[in-house]
Structures are given as C-alpha cells and as structure tokens.
C-alpha cells in the first residue's frame, strides 16, 4: 500500500501546477473563465465559459442543468435577415485538443425560468454532463451586465 502514496501525490501536484486558478476539471476536460451576466428578469440568463478537451478522444456535452433554472441548454447565435436569432445546439462534440468557447455575442448557456433573480455577486451552480468525462459542477459568478472580464 505504501508504494502508492508517492505517485498519487506527484499526480496531484502536477494537476495543480498545470492549471490556472478557477479551472475546474473532470477527466480530460477543463472548464475555465465561467461567469454569467445578471439578467434583467428571472425569465432567462446567459452563462459563459470555455471547455477545453485535453484528452485524446472527443467528448460530447449531453446536458446542462442548474438547481435554480427550469431548463438549461446551449444556444448559438445565427444571423437571420439582419437580425440575430438564438438556436438550440444539441449535444455539441468537443474534439481532442479542441475547445468549446461560450462568450458574449456568440454561443452561450441559456438558463430559463429561474426561480429567483440572480444579482451581481451571486453564484449560479451548473452541472454539465459529458458522455465520457461524466458530470462536472461549475459555479458561474454573476456579473453586472456588460461587466465582461
Ligand atoms: Cu439564448
């Protein structure tokens, strides 16, 4: 049993030094830069983060849930006759070595029918479930609208 201790400690140390603060990891996936804008009403809010696949296999985001939202899903922004329309993105795949970037003006996590109004300084808990990496809990710090990093 004793021989197991050192490799485990080395693995933990490596994991800590390789990742920037605020990075959440599950398996080969890392999520960083997570935040949400404080919405004007509790009907919907948008969340943003970057998912990086550091593994050798693709992974797929199957579902997103939040305890404060009736529903959560990924939306893309699609140009539509001079306007921009939101479109549901179902089960996006993240190729090995690739990233899925959610950012203001583009793809976002849409949280719908919130049971309370998130304010700047709050945190929205979200669980992302992936086909390979499994469940990943991400906390989205809530920022005042337009207060991007
Ligand atoms: Cu949306």
mmCIF file of N, CA and C and ligand atoms in Angstrom:
data_model
loop_
_atom_site.group_PDB
_atom_site.id
_atom_site.type_symbol
_atom_site.label_atom_id
_atom_site.label_comp_id
_atom_site.label_asym_id
_atom_site.label_seq_id
_atom_site.Cartn_x
_atom_site.Cartn_y
_atom_site.Cartn_z
ATOM 1 N N UNK A 1 0.821 -1.207 0.000
ATOM 2 C CA UNK A 1 0.000 0.000 0.000
ATOM 3 C C UNK A 1 0.860 1.264 0.000
ATOM 4 N N UNK A 2 1.986 1.181 0.722
ATOM 5 C CA UNK A 2 2.814 2.366 0.917
ATOM 6 C C UNK A 2 3.362 2.920 -0.406
ATOM 7 N N UNK A 3 3.642 2.028 -1.326
ATOM 8 C CA UNK A 3 4.212 2.447 -2.615
ATOM 9 C C UNK A 3 3.262 3.346 -3.409
ATOM 10 N N UNK A 4 2.001 3.247 -3.114
ATOM 11 C CA UNK A 4 1.013 4.013 -3.884
ATOM 12 C C UNK A 4 1.028 5.498 -3.544
ATOM 13 N N UNK A 5 1.506 5.835 -2.347
ATOM 14 C CA UNK A 5 1.367 7.212 -1.867
ATOM 15 C C UNK A 5 2.099 8.221 -2.741
ATOM 16 N N UNK A 6 3.362 7.948 -3.043
ATOM 17 C CA UNK A 6 4.159 8.928 -3.778
ATOM 18 C C UNK A 6 3.596 9.223 -5.177
ATOM 19 N N UNK A 7 3.289 8.208 -5.977
ATOM 20 C CA UNK A 7 2.721 8.526 -7.307
ATOM 21 C C UNK A 7 1.447 9.355 -7.223
ATOM 22 N N UNK A 8 0.621 9.081 -6.233
ATOM 23 C CA UNK A 8 -0.627 9.841 -6.094
ATOM 24 C C UNK A 8 -0.323 11.306 -5.799
ATOM 25 N N UNK A 9 0.630 11.536 -4.879
ATOM 26 C CA UNK A 9 0.988 12.917 -4.539
ATOM 27 C C UNK A 9 1.573 13.640 -5.746
ATOM 28 N N UNK A 10 2.406 12.956 -6.510
ATOM 29 C CA UNK A 10 3.001 13.578 -7.696
ATOM 30 C C UNK A 10 1.920 13.931 -8.713
ATOM 31 N N UNK A 11 0.946 13.047 -8.862
ATOM 32 C CA UNK A 11 -0.137 13.298 -9.815
ATOM 33 C C UNK A 11 -0.940 14.524 -9.387
ATOM 34 N N UNK A 12 -1.202 14.633 -8.087
ATOM 35 C CA UNK A 12 -1.960 15.788 -7.591
ATOM 36 C C UNK A 12 -1.169 17.073 -7.786
ATOM 37 N N UNK A 13 0.133 17.029 -7.497
ATOM 38 C CA UNK A 13 0.968 18.216 -7.645
ATOM 39 C C UNK A 13 0.998 18.657 -9.101
ATOM 40 N N UNK A 14 1.121 17.694 -10.014
ATOM 41 C CA UNK A 14 1.145 18.014 -11.432
ATOM 42 C C UNK A 14 -0.147 18.659 -11.874
ATOM 43 N N UNK A 15 -1.246 18.133 -11.367
ATOM 44 C CA UNK A 15 -2.554 18.670 -11.742
ATOM 45 C C UNK A 15 -2.697 20.116 -11.284
ATOM 46 N N UNK A 16 -2.165 20.418 -10.093
ATOM 47 C CA UNK A 16 -2.321 21.768 -9.556
ATOM 48 C C UNK A 16 -1.484 22.788 -10.329
ATOM 49 N N UNK A 17 -0.244 22.433 -10.644
ATOM 50 C CA UNK A 17 0.624 23.410 -11.291
ATOM 51 C C UNK A 17 0.247 23.635 -12.751
ATOM 52 N N UNK A 18 -0.403 22.651 -13.370
ATOM 53 C CA UNK A 18 -0.681 22.748 -14.807
ATOM 54 C C UNK A 18 -1.906 23.613 -15.101
ATOM 55 N N UNK A 19 -2.692 23.926 -14.076
ATOM 56 C CA UNK A 19 -3.959 24.608 -14.337
ATOM 57 C C UNK A 19 -3.999 25.987 -13.718
ATOM 58 N N UNK A 20 -4.628 26.885 -14.422
ATOM 59 C CA UNK A 20 -4.790 28.238 -13.913
ATOM 60 C C UNK A 20 -5.828 28.249 -12.792
ATOM 61 N N UNK A 21 -5.791 29.236 -11.904
ATOM 62 C CA UNK A 21 -6.783 29.293 -10.833
ATOM 63 C C UNK A 21 -8.192 29.412 -11.409
ATOM 64 N N UNK A 22 -9.137 28.803 -10.749
ATOM 65 C CA UNK A 22 -10.520 28.886 -11.220
ATOM 66 C C UNK A 22 -10.866 27.851 -12.258
ATOM 67 N N UNK A 23 -9.901 27.018 -12.607
ATOM 68 C CA UNK A 23 -10.166 25.970 -13.593
ATOM 69 C C UNK A 23 -10.755 24.753 -12.892
ATOM 70 N N UNK A 24 -11.827 24.212 -13.479
ATOM 71 C CA UNK A 24 -12.468 23.024 -12.941
ATOM 72 C C UNK A 24 -12.197 21.902 -13.929
ATOM 73 N N UNK A 25 -11.859 20.726 -13.426
ATOM 74 C CA UNK A 25 -11.503 19.640 -14.327
ATOM 75 C C UNK A 25 -12.269 18.377 -13.993
ATOM 76 N N UNK A 26 -12.597 17.619 -15.024
ATOM 77 C CA UNK A 26 -13.154 16.274 -14.876
ATOM 78 C C UNK A 26 -12.575 15.447 -16.004
ATOM 79 N N UNK A 27 -11.862 14.385 -15.650
ATOM 80 C CA UNK A 27 -11.240 13.570 -16.678
ATOM 81 C C UNK A 27 -10.320 14.430 -17.524
ATOM 82 N N UNK A 28 -10.503 14.388 -18.825
ATOM 83 C CA UNK A 28 -9.655 15.147 -19.746
ATOM 84 C C UNK A 28 -10.169 16.557 -19.989
ATOM 85 N N UNK A 29 -11.285 16.912 -19.385
ATOM 86 C CA UNK A 29 -11.888 18.216 -19.672
ATOM 87 C C UNK A 29 -11.553 19.244 -18.612
ATOM 88 N N UNK A 30 -11.366 20.483 -19.059
ATOM 89 C CA UNK A 30 -11.194 21.611 -18.155
ATOM 90 C C UNK A 30 -12.202 22.683 -18.530
ATOM 91 N N UNK A 31 -12.747 23.328 -17.524
ATOM 92 C CA UNK A 31 -13.647 24.450 -17.757
ATOM 93 C C UNK A 31 -13.048 25.660 -17.065
ATOM 94 N N UNK A 32 -12.905 26.746 -17.791
ATOM 95 C CA UNK A 32 -12.396 27.953 -17.141
ATOM 96 C C UNK A 32 -13.098 29.208 -17.653
ATOM 97 N N UNK A 33 -12.884 30.301 -16.932
ATOM 98 C CA UNK A 33 -13.467 31.587 -17.319
ATOM 99 C C UNK A 33 -14.978 31.640 -17.191
ATOM 100 N N UNK A 34 -15.543 30.861 -16.264
ATOM 101 C CA UNK A 34 -17.008 30.805 -16.155
ATOM 102 C C UNK A 34 -17.573 32.071 -15.513
ATOM 103 N N UNK A 35 -18.655 32.586 -16.089
ATOM 104 C CA UNK A 35 -19.410 33.674 -15.467
ATOM 105 C C UNK A 35 -20.779 33.775 -16.122
ATOM 106 N N UNK A 36 -21.659 34.552 -15.491
ATOM 107 C CA UNK A 36 -22.974 34.845 -16.058
ATOM 108 C C UNK A 36 -23.238 36.327 -15.866
ATOM 109 N N UNK A 37 -24.041 36.891 -16.750
ATOM 110 C CA UNK A 37 -24.471 38.266 -16.560
ATOM 111 C C UNK A 37 -25.751 38.285 -15.736
ATOM 112 N N UNK A 38 -25.843 39.249 -14.830
ATOM 113 C CA UNK A 38 -27.080 39.430 -14.070
ATOM 114 C C UNK A 38 -28.185 39.798 -15.066
ATOM 115 N N UNK A 39 -29.243 38.986 -15.137
ATOM 116 C CA UNK A 39 -30.308 39.245 -16.111
ATOM 117 C C UNK A 39 -31.280 40.298 -15.599
ATOM 118 N N UNK A 40 -31.993 40.974 -16.525
ATOM 119 C CA UNK A 40 -32.976 41.962 -16.094
ATOM 120 C C UNK A 40 -34.209 41.334 -15.446
ATOM 121 N N UNK A 41 -34.550 40.126 -15.868
ATOM 122 C CA UNK A 41 -35.688 39.428 -15.264
ATOM 123 C C UNK A 41 -35.286 37.986 -14.995
ATOM 124 N N UNK A 42 -36.116 37.280 -14.232
ATOM 125 C CA UNK A 42 -35.807 35.889 -13.898
ATOM 126 C C UNK A 42 -36.229 34.923 -15.002
ATOM 127 N N UNK A 43 -36.703 35.457 -16.136
ATOM 128 C CA UNK A 43 -37.157 34.539 -17.190
ATOM 129 C C UNK A 43 -35.989 33.812 -17.851
ATOM 130 N N UNK A 44 -34.843 34.503 -17.978
ATOM 131 C CA UNK A 44 -33.680 33.815 -18.551
ATOM 132 C C UNK A 44 -32.389 34.546 -18.217
ATOM 133 N N UNK A 45 -31.294 33.776 -18.223
ATOM 134 C CA UNK A 45 -29.960 34.344 -18.003
ATOM 135 C C UNK A 45 -28.997 33.600 -18.914
ATOM 136 N N UNK A 46 -27.890 34.267 -19.260
ATOM 137 C CA UNK A 46 -26.889 33.645 -20.124
ATOM 138 C C UNK A 46 -25.594 33.425 -19.355
ATOM 139 N N UNK A 47 -25.007 32.238 -19.529
ATOM 140 C CA UNK A 47 -23.744 31.893 -18.897
ATOM 141 C C UNK A 47 -22.681 31.629 -19.941
ATOM 142 N N UNK A 48 -21.432 31.873 -19.528
ATOM 143 C CA UNK A 48 -20.303 31.746 -20.461
ATOM 144 C C UNK A 48 -19.141 31.033 -19.792
ATOM 145 N N UNK A 49 -18.425 30.233 -20.573
ATOM 146 C CA UNK A 49 -17.211 29.562 -20.093
ATOM 147 C C UNK A 49 -16.555 28.903 -21.292
ATOM 148 N N UNK A 50 -15.338 28.432 -21.080
ATOM 149 C CA UNK A 50 -14.618 27.705 -22.129
ATOM 150 C C UNK A 50 -14.358 26.293 -21.642
ATOM 151 N N UNK A 51 -14.697 25.316 -22.482
ATOM 152 C CA UNK A 51 -14.412 23.912 -22.175
ATOM 153 C C UNK A 51 -13.246 23.486 -23.062
ATOM 154 N N UNK A 52 -12.188 22.973 -22.435
ATOM 155 C CA UNK A 52 -11.013 22.512 -23.180
ATOM 156 C C UNK A 52 -10.920 20.994 -23.033
ATOM 157 N N UNK A 53 -10.748 20.314 -24.146
ATOM 158 C CA UNK A 53 -10.561 18.859 -24.131
ATOM 159 C C UNK A 53 -9.074 18.558 -24.288
ATOM 160 N N UNK A 54 -8.433 18.176 -23.185
ATOM 161 C CA UNK A 54 -7.003 17.891 -23.218
ATOM 162 C C UNK A 54 -6.726 16.410 -23.476
ATOM 163 N N UNK A 55 -7.752 15.641 -23.744
ATOM 164 C CA UNK A 55 -7.585 14.206 -23.948
ATOM 165 C C UNK A 55 -7.297 13.840 -25.393
ATOM 166 N N UNK A 56 -7.323 12.546 -25.646
ATOM 167 C CA UNK A 56 -7.051 12.031 -26.993
ATOM 168 C C UNK A 56 -8.322 11.574 -27.683
ATOM 169 N N UNK A 57 -9.438 11.763 -27.012
ATOM 170 C CA UNK A 57 -10.713 11.333 -27.583
ATOM 171 C C UNK A 57 -11.696 12.488 -27.549
ATOM 172 N N UNK A 58 -12.623 12.515 -28.485
ATOM 173 C CA UNK A 58 -13.653 13.539 -28.441
ATOM 174 C C UNK A 58 -14.589 13.303 -27.260
ATOM 175 N N UNK A 59 -15.230 14.363 -26.804
ATOM 176 C CA UNK A 59 -16.263 14.212 -25.779
ATOM 177 C C UNK A 59 -17.469 15.039 -26.226
ATOM 178 N N UNK A 60 -18.605 14.761 -25.617
ATOM 179 C CA UNK A 60 -19.842 15.420 -26.025
ATOM 180 C C UNK A 60 -20.557 15.945 -24.795
ATOM 181 N N UNK A 61 -20.983 17.187 -24.847
ATOM 182 C CA UNK A 61 -21.780 17.758 -23.758
ATOM 183 C C UNK A 61 -23.223 17.302 -23.932
ATOM 184 N N UNK A 62 -23.665 16.424 -23.053
ATOM 185 C CA UNK A 62 -25.000 15.838 -23.202
ATOM 186 C C UNK A 62 -26.084 16.738 -22.626
ATOM 187 N N UNK A 63 -25.883 17.198 -21.395
ATOM 188 C CA UNK A 63 -26.909 18.023 -20.753
ATOM 189 C C UNK A 63 -26.263 19.083 -19.862
ATOM 190 N N UNK A 64 -27.025 20.135 -19.635
ATOM 191 C CA UNK A 64 -26.670 21.153 -18.651
ATOM 192 C C UNK A 64 -27.888 21.344 -17.758
ATOM 193 N N UNK A 65 -27.649 21.425 -16.451
ATOM 194 C CA UNK A 65 -28.747 21.661 -15.517
ATOM 195 C C UNK A 65 -28.292 22.662 -14.467
ATOM 196 N N UNK A 66 -29.260 23.346 -13.859
ATOM 197 C CA UNK A 66 -28.975 24.220 -12.737
ATOM 198 C C UNK A 66 -30.124 24.110 -11.751
ATOM 199 N N UNK A 67 -29.809 24.056 -10.445
ATOM 200 C CA UNK A 67 -30.894 23.943 -9.459
ATOM 201 C C UNK A 67 -31.829 25.158 -9.461
ATOM 202 N N UNK A 68 -31.387 26.305 -9.999
ATOM 203 C CA UNK A 68 -32.265 27.484 -9.978
ATOM 204 C C UNK A 68 -32.985 27.704 -11.307
ATOM 205 N N UNK A 69 -32.719 26.851 -12.310
ATOM 206 C CA UNK A 69 -33.332 27.045 -13.630
ATOM 207 C C UNK A 69 -34.257 25.893 -13.978
ATOM 208 N N UNK A 70 -35.415 26.231 -14.555
ATOM 209 C CA UNK A 70 -36.349 25.207 -15.004
ATOM 210 C C UNK A 70 -35.778 24.416 -16.163
ATOM 211 N N UNK A 71 -34.923 25.064 -16.968
ATOM 212 C CA UNK A 71 -34.294 24.393 -18.104
ATOM 213 C C UNK A 71 -32.984 25.092 -18.412
ATOM 214 N N UNK A 72 -32.055 24.358 -19.003
ATOM 215 C CA UNK A 72 -30.779 24.935 -19.425
ATOM 216 C C UNK A 72 -30.357 24.255 -20.708
ATOM 217 N N UNK A 73 -29.848 25.039 -21.649
ATOM 218 C CA UNK A 73 -29.374 24.464 -22.910
ATOM 219 C C UNK A 73 -28.378 25.410 -23.563
ATOM 220 N N UNK A 74 -27.621 24.866 -24.510
ATOM 221 C CA UNK A 74 -26.691 25.697 -25.259
ATOM 222 C C UNK A 74 -27.428 26.364 -26.415
ATOM 223 N N UNK A 75 -27.151 27.635 -26.600
ATOM 224 C CA UNK A 75 -27.692 28.383 -27.729
ATOM 225 C C UNK A 75 -26.545 28.911 -28.578
ATOM 226 N N UNK A 76 -26.721 28.834 -29.890
ATOM 227 C CA UNK A 76 -25.829 29.527 -30.815
ATOM 228 C C UNK A 76 -26.524 30.778 -31.312
ATOM 229 N N UNK A 77 -25.761 31.704 -31.878
ATOM 230 C CA UNK A 77 -26.321 32.930 -32.458
ATOM 231 C C UNK A 77 -26.249 32.777 -33.973
ATOM 232 N N UNK A 78 -27.388 32.875 -34.616
ATOM 233 C CA UNK A 78 -27.452 32.663 -36.055
ATOM 234 C C UNK A 78 -27.934 33.938 -36.735
ATOM 235 N N UNK A 79 -27.174 34.490 -37.713
ATOM 236 C CA UNK A 79 -27.649 35.655 -38.451
ATOM 237 C C UNK A 79 -28.944 35.317 -39.183
ATOM 238 N N UNK A 80 -29.893 36.236 -39.132
ATOM 239 C CA UNK A 80 -31.206 35.955 -39.716
ATOM 240 C C UNK A 80 -31.779 37.253 -40.271
ATOM 241 N N UNK A 81 -31.486 37.543 -41.527
ATOM 242 C CA UNK A 81 -32.033 38.715 -42.202
ATOM 243 C C UNK A 81 -31.715 40.025 -41.480
ATOM 244 N N UNK A 82 -30.453 40.250 -41.139
ATOM 245 C CA UNK A 82 -30.059 41.479 -40.457
ATOM 246 C C UNK A 82 -30.254 41.424 -38.953
ATOM 247 N N UNK A 83 -30.943 40.407 -38.477
ATOM 248 C CA UNK A 83 -31.128 40.206 -37.038
ATOM 249 C C UNK A 83 -30.264 39.015 -36.612
ATOM 250 N N UNK A 84 -30.248 38.769 -35.339
ATOM 251 C CA UNK A 84 -29.558 37.581 -34.832
ATOM 252 C C UNK A 84 -30.571 36.759 -34.050
ATOM 253 N N UNK A 85 -30.616 35.501 -34.366
ATOM 254 C CA UNK A 85 -31.579 34.612 -33.739
ATOM 255 C C UNK A 85 -30.812 33.573 -32.922
ATOM 256 N N UNK A 86 -31.395 33.138 -31.800
ATOM 257 C CA UNK A 86 -30.763 32.103 -30.984
ATOM 258 C C UNK A 86 -31.282 30.740 -31.430
ATOM 259 N N UNK A 87 -30.348 29.799 -31.493
ATOM 260 C CA UNK A 87 -30.727 28.468 -31.947
ATOM 261 C C UNK A 87 -30.156 27.431 -30.992
ATOM 262 N N UNK A 88 -30.997 26.481 -30.601
ATOM 263 C CA UNK A 88 -30.574 25.418 -29.687
ATOM 264 C C UNK A 88 -29.451 24.584 -30.312
ATOM 265 N N UNK A 89 -28.368 24.375 -29.570
ATOM 266 C CA UNK A 89 -27.290 23.490 -30.019
ATOM 267 C C UNK A 89 -27.414 22.208 -29.211
ATOM 268 N N UNK A 90 -27.674 21.111 -29.900
ATOM 269 C CA UNK A 90 -27.884 19.836 -29.231
ATOM 270 C C UNK A 90 -26.596 19.028 -29.193
ATOM 271 N N UNK A 91 -26.197 18.611 -28.001
ATOM 272 C CA UNK A 91 -25.065 17.698 -27.804
ATOM 273 C C UNK A 91 -23.825 18.076 -28.607
ATOM 274 N N UNK A 92 -23.233 19.239 -28.339
ATOM 275 C CA UNK A 92 -22.028 19.618 -29.084
ATOM 276 C C UNK A 92 -20.846 18.710 -28.749
ATOM 277 N N UNK A 93 -20.104 18.328 -29.782
ATOM 278 C CA UNK A 93 -18.912 17.499 -29.601
ATOM 279 C C UNK A 93 -17.701 18.419 -29.468
ATOM 280 N N UNK A 94 -16.756 18.005 -28.632
ATOM 281 C CA UNK A 94 -15.502 18.737 -28.466
ATOM 282 C C UNK A 94 -14.391 17.772 -28.851
ATOM 283 N N UNK A 95 -13.745 18.040 -29.986
ATOM 284 C CA UNK A 95 -12.711 17.138 -30.497
ATOM 285 C C UNK A 95 -11.500 17.145 -29.570
ATOM 286 N N UNK A 96 -10.701 16.094 -29.641
ATOM 287 C CA UNK A 96 -9.463 16.011 -28.857
ATOM 288 C C UNK A 96 -8.600 17.226 -29.157
ATOM 289 N N UNK A 97 -8.143 17.896 -28.096
ATOM 290 C CA UNK A 97 -7.289 19.067 -28.261
ATOM 291 C C UNK A 97 -8.029 20.333 -28.623
ATOM 292 N N UNK A 98 -9.337 20.244 -28.726
ATOM 293 C CA UNK A 98 -10.134 21.400 -29.155
ATOM 294 C C UNK A 98 -10.844 22.037 -27.951
ATOM 295 N N UNK A 99 -11.459 23.186 -28.206
ATOM 296 C CA UNK A 99 -12.191 23.906 -27.162
ATOM 297 C C UNK A 99 -13.582 24.250 -27.651
ATOM 298 N N UNK A 100 -14.497 24.370 -26.700
ATOM 299 C CA UNK A 100 -15.821 24.924 -26.983
ATOM 300 C C UNK A 100 -15.895 26.236 -26.201
ATOM 301 N N UNK A 101 -15.994 27.336 -26.923
ATOM 302 C CA UNK A 101 -15.950 28.656 -26.293
ATOM 303 C C UNK A 101 -17.356 29.258 -26.264
ATOM 304 N N UNK A 102 -17.811 29.560 -25.063
ATOM 305 C CA UNK A 102 -19.067 30.283 -24.881
ATOM 306 C C UNK A 102 -18.701 31.701 -24.467
ATOM 307 N N UNK A 103 -19.143 32.686 -25.244
ATOM 308 C CA UNK A 103 -18.732 34.065 -24.986
ATOM 309 C C UNK A 103 -19.850 35.012 -25.399
ATOM 310 N N UNK A 104 -19.910 36.200 -24.766
ATOM 311 C CA UNK A 104 -20.940 37.180 -25.132
ATOM 312 C C UNK A 104 -20.925 37.454 -26.648
ATOM 313 N N UNK A 105 -22.100 37.462 -27.256
ATOM 314 C CA UNK A 105 -22.218 37.675 -28.693
ATOM 315 C C UNK A 105 -22.155 36.393 -29.488
ATOM 316 N N UNK A 106 -21.907 35.283 -28.819
ATOM 317 C CA UNK A 106 -21.808 34.004 -29.520
ATOM 318 C C UNK A 106 -22.543 32.914 -28.760
ATOM 319 N N UNK A 107 -21.990 31.726 -28.838
ATOM 320 C CA UNK A 107 -22.598 30.585 -28.155
ATOM 321 C C UNK A 107 -22.663 30.862 -26.649
ATOM 322 N N UNK A 108 -23.772 30.492 -26.036
ATOM 323 C CA UNK A 108 -23.939 30.723 -24.597
ATOM 324 C C UNK A 108 -24.771 29.617 -23.965
ATOM 325 N N UNK A 109 -24.671 29.538 -22.656
ATOM 326 C CA UNK A 109 -25.536 28.638 -21.901
ATOM 327 C C UNK A 109 -26.775 29.433 -21.522
ATOM 328 N N UNK A 110 -27.929 28.990 -22.006
ATOM 329 C CA UNK A 110 -29.180 29.696 -21.718
ATOM 330 C C UNK A 110 -29.840 29.011 -20.536
ATOM 331 N N UNK A 111 -30.049 29.796 -19.477
ATOM 332 C CA UNK A 111 -30.747 29.298 -18.291
ATOM 333 C C UNK A 111 -32.129 29.906 -18.300
ATOM 334 N N UNK A 112 -33.149 29.076 -18.281
ATOM 335 C CA UNK A 112 -34.524 29.563 -18.436
ATOM 336 C C UNK A 112 -35.377 29.329 -17.202
ATOM 337 N N UNK A 113 -36.395 30.181 -17.056
ATOM 338 C CA UNK A 113 -37.347 30.132 -15.937
ATOM 339 C C UNK A 113 -36.636 29.939 -14.594
ATOM 340 N N UNK A 114 -35.879 30.980 -14.233
ATOM 341 C CA UNK A 114 -35.139 30.956 -12.975
ATOM 342 C C UNK A 114 -36.110 31.116 -11.809
ATOM 343 N N UNK A 115 -35.823 30.443 -10.711
ATOM 344 C CA UNK A 115 -36.738 30.566 -9.572
ATOM 345 C C UNK A 115 -36.387 31.753 -8.675
ATOM 346 N N UNK A 116 -35.319 32.473 -9.011
ATOM 347 C CA UNK A 116 -35.011 33.740 -8.353
ATOM 348 C C UNK A 116 -34.175 34.576 -9.318
ATOM 349 N N UNK A 117 -34.068 35.857 -9.043
ATOM 350 C CA UNK A 117 -33.321 36.765 -9.904
ATOM 351 C C UNK A 117 -31.870 36.845 -9.431
ATOM 352 N N UNK A 118 -30.918 36.303 -10.206
ATOM 353 C CA UNK A 118 -29.515 36.376 -9.793
ATOM 354 C C UNK A 118 -28.998 37.814 -9.899
ATOM 355 N N UNK A 119 -28.268 38.232 -8.871
ATOM 356 C CA UNK A 119 -27.709 39.589 -8.858
ATOM 357 C C UNK A 119 -26.187 39.512 -8.901
ATOM 358 N N UNK A 120 -25.571 40.618 -9.318
ATOM 359 C CA UNK A 120 -24.110 40.672 -9.341
ATOM 360 C C UNK A 120 -23.565 40.280 -7.974
ATOM 361 N N UNK A 121 -22.587 39.400 -7.963
ATOM 362 C CA UNK A 121 -22.019 38.914 -6.714
ATOM 363 C C UNK A 121 -22.555 37.550 -6.311
ATOM 364 N N UNK A 122 -23.714 37.155 -6.893
ATOM 365 C CA UNK A 122 -24.240 35.814 -6.640
ATOM 366 C C UNK A 122 -23.436 34.781 -7.420
ATOM 367 N N UNK A 123 -23.748 33.527 -7.172
ATOM 368 C CA UNK A 123 -23.148 32.434 -7.937
ATOM 369 C C UNK A 123 -24.265 31.517 -8.415
ATOM 370 N N UNK A 124 -24.214 31.131 -9.679
ATOM 371 C CA UNK A 124 -25.182 30.178 -10.228
ATOM 372 C C UNK A 124 -24.472 28.838 -10.397
ATOM 373 N N UNK A 125 -25.002 27.823 -9.740
ATOM 374 C CA UNK A 125 -24.430 26.482 -9.860
ATOM 375 C C UNK A 125 -24.979 25.809 -11.116
ATOM 376 N N UNK A 126 -24.095 25.193 -11.876
ATOM 377 C CA UNK A 126 -24.489 24.493 -13.102
ATOM 378 C C UNK A 126 -23.786 23.141 -13.115
ATOM 379 N N UNK A 127 -24.484 22.111 -13.545
ATOM 380 C CA UNK A 127 -23.855 20.801 -13.750
ATOM 381 C C UNK A 127 -23.866 20.482 -15.238
ATOM 382 N N UNK A 128 -22.678 20.263 -15.768
ATOM 383 C CA UNK A 128 -22.528 19.869 -17.163
ATOM 384 C C UNK A 128 -22.251 18.368 -17.180
ATOM 385 N N UNK A 129 -22.991 17.626 -17.987
ATOM 386 C CA UNK A 129 -22.771 16.187 -18.063
ATOM 387 C C UNK A 129 -22.258 15.813 -19.453
ATOM 388 N N UNK A 130 -21.109 15.155 -19.458
ATOM 389 C CA UNK A 130 -20.432 14.783 -20.707
ATOM 390 C C UNK A 130 -20.498 13.270 -20.906
ATOM 391 N N UNK A 131 -20.451 12.867 -22.168
ATOM 392 C CA UNK A 131 -20.536 11.442 -22.500
ATOM 393 C C UNK A 131 -19.375 10.659 -21.886
ATOM 394 N N UNK A 132 -18.167 11.199 -21.930
ATOM 395 C CA UNK A 132 -17.001 10.482 -21.411
ATOM 396 C C UNK A 132 -16.616 10.931 -20.012
ATOM 397 N N UNK A 133 -16.501 12.240 -19.811
ATOM 398 C CA UNK A 133 -15.974 12.771 -18.548
ATOM 399 C C UNK A 133 -16.994 12.707 -17.407
ATOM 400 N N UNK A 134 -18.267 12.521 -17.734
ATOM 401 C CA UNK A 134 -19.291 12.475 -16.694
ATOM 402 C C UNK A 134 -19.715 13.861 -16.260
ATOM 403 N N UNK A 135 -20.154 13.984 -15.006
ATOM 404 C CA UNK A 135 -20.713 15.248 -14.514
ATOM 405 C C UNK A 135 -19.619 16.175 -14.022
ATOM 406 N N UNK A 136 -19.787 17.444 -14.329
ATOM 407 C CA UNK A 136 -18.820 18.474 -13.941
ATOM 408 C C UNK A 136 -19.620 19.637 -13.365
ATOM 409 N N UNK A 137 -19.345 19.984 -12.102
ATOM 410 C CA UNK A 137 -20.049 21.097 -11.459
ATOM 411 C C UNK A 137 -19.275 22.385 -11.659
ATOM 412 N N UNK A 138 -19.960 23.375 -12.193
ATOM 413 C CA UNK A 138 -19.333 24.659 -12.493
ATOM 414 C C UNK A 138 -20.133 25.747 -11.787
ATOM 415 N N UNK A 139 -19.431 26.642 -11.092
ATOM 416 C CA UNK A 139 -20.098 27.795 -10.482
ATOM 417 C C UNK A 139 -19.869 29.022 -11.357
ATOM 418 N N UNK A 140 -20.950 29.691 -11.726
ATOM 419 C CA UNK A 140 -20.859 30.880 -12.551
ATOM 420 C C UNK A 140 -20.991 32.113 -11.657
ATOM 421 N N UNK A 141 -19.905 32.843 -11.439
ATOM 422 C CA UNK A 141 -20.030 34.112 -10.706
ATOM 423 C C UNK A 141 -20.863 35.084 -11.541
ATOM 424 N N UNK A 142 -21.821 35.747 -10.899
ATOM 425 C CA UNK A 142 -22.717 36.649 -11.613
ATOM 426 C C UNK A 142 -22.125 38.046 -11.632
ATOM 427 N N UNK A 143 -22.051 38.619 -12.832
ATOM 428 C CA UNK A 143 -21.522 39.958 -13.010
ATOM 429 C C UNK A 143 -22.613 40.886 -13.495
ATOM 430 N N UNK A 144 -22.442 42.173 -13.193
ATOM 431 C CA UNK A 144 -23.355 43.184 -13.735
ATOM 432 C C UNK A 144 -23.286 43.108 -15.254
ATOM 433 N N UNK A 145 -24.421 43.349 -15.921
ATOM 434 C CA UNK A 145 -24.474 43.215 -17.375
ATOM 435 C C UNK A 145 -23.427 44.093 -18.043
ATOM 436 N N UNK A 146 -22.673 43.531 -18.979
ATOM 437 C CA UNK A 146 -21.648 44.288 -19.705
ATOM 438 C C UNK A 146 -20.308 44.291 -19.008
ATOM 439 N N UNK A 147 -20.274 43.789 -17.764
ATOM 440 C CA UNK A 147 -19.041 43.788 -16.987
ATOM 441 C C UNK A 147 -18.244 42.523 -17.347
ATOM 442 N N UNK A 148 -17.722 42.480 -18.570
ATOM 443 C CA UNK A 148 -17.012 41.292 -19.054
ATOM 444 C C UNK A 148 -15.583 41.283 -18.514
ATOM 445 N N UNK A 149 -14.976 40.101 -18.468
ATOM 446 C CA UNK A 149 -13.610 40.007 -17.957
ATOM 447 C C UNK A 149 -12.600 40.727 -18.857
HETATM 448 CU CU1 LIG B 1 -30.020 32.029 -25.713
#
